[in-house]
Short mmCIF file of C-alpha atoms in Angstrom, two decimals:
data_model
loop_
_atom_site.label_atom_id
_atom_site.label_comp_id
_atom_site.label_asym_id
_atom_site.label_seq_id
_atom_site.Cartn_x
_atom_site.Cartn_y
_atom_site.Cartn_z
CA MET A 1 110.29 106.77 90.75
CA ILE A 2 107.16 106.48 92.77
CA ASN A 3 109.12 105.14 95.66
CA GLU A 4 111.23 108.32 95.89
CA VAL A 5 108.08 110.53 95.76
CA LEU A 6 106.28 108.57 98.35
CA HIS A 7 109.26 108.83 100.76
CA SER A 8 109.91 112.40 100.19
CA ARG A 9 110.19 114.73 103.13
CA LEU A 10 108.69 117.53 101.07
CA ILE A 11 105.64 115.42 100.45
CA ALA A 12 105.37 114.50 104.04
CA PHE A 13 105.69 118.21 105.10
CA ALA A 14 103.02 119.37 102.55
CA LEU A 15 100.66 116.65 103.86
CA GLY A 16 101.14 117.69 107.40
CA ALA A 17 100.73 121.28 106.56
CA TRP A 18 97.51 120.46 104.66
CA MET A 19 96.22 118.49 107.72
CA VAL A 20 96.98 121.40 110.03
CA TYR A 21 95.29 123.78 107.75
CA CYS A 22 92.10 121.65 107.25
CA GLY A 23 91.99 120.97 111.02
CA SER A 24 92.21 124.65 111.73
CA ILE A 25 89.28 125.63 109.60
CA GLY A 26 87.18 122.59 110.57
CA ALA A 27 87.29 120.72 107.39
CA TYR A 28 88.13 117.33 108.87
CA ASP A 29 87.14 115.39 105.70
CA GLY A 30 89.98 117.08 103.85
CA ALA A 31 92.33 116.42 106.67
CA ILE A 32 91.56 112.70 106.52
CA PHE A 33 91.18 112.20 102.83
CA ILE A 34 94.50 113.30 101.59
CA PRO A 35 96.62 111.18 104.06
CA PHE A 36 94.20 108.12 103.40
CA ILE A 37 95.16 108.41 99.65
CA TYR A 38 98.87 108.69 100.54
CA GLY A 39 98.62 105.67 102.79
CA MET A 40 96.81 103.68 100.12
CA LEU A 41 99.64 104.51 97.65
CA LEU A 42 102.30 103.44 100.34
CA LEU A 43 100.42 100.15 100.78
CA LEU A 44 100.08 99.48 97.08
CA ASN A 45 103.74 100.31 96.56
CA HIS A 46 104.76 97.92 99.45
CA LEU A 47 102.66 95.11 97.92
CA ASP A 48 104.13 95.73 94.55
CA GLN A 49 107.70 95.58 95.96
CA LYS A 50 106.95 92.36 97.83
CA LYS A 51 105.45 90.81 94.72
CA SER A 52 108.54 91.68 92.63
CA THR A 53 110.84 90.43 95.33
CA ARG A 54 108.95 87.12 95.49
CA SER A 55 109.08 86.70 91.68
CA ALA A 56 112.78 87.51 91.65
CA LYS A 57 113.34 84.79 94.29
CA THR A 58 111.26 82.33 92.31
CA ASN A 59 113.10 83.06 89.10
CA ALA A 60 116.50 82.64 90.93
CA GLN A 61 115.32 79.26 92.32
CA ASN A 62 114.21 78.11 88.81
CA LYS A 63 117.64 78.83 87.16
#
């Protein structure tokens, strides 16, 4: 579920629009904070998928 949300074009568009809006009014902390949180979610999702793939390989080797 979270994977589909993270890779959604709508979410990417909304983040881009938010960054443009914050940049246009000079609120650069808002333009950086939201994509930073999104990037952290992507990183955590990637690490979780890597861990689940690694454990699936280990389980397959043990059987």
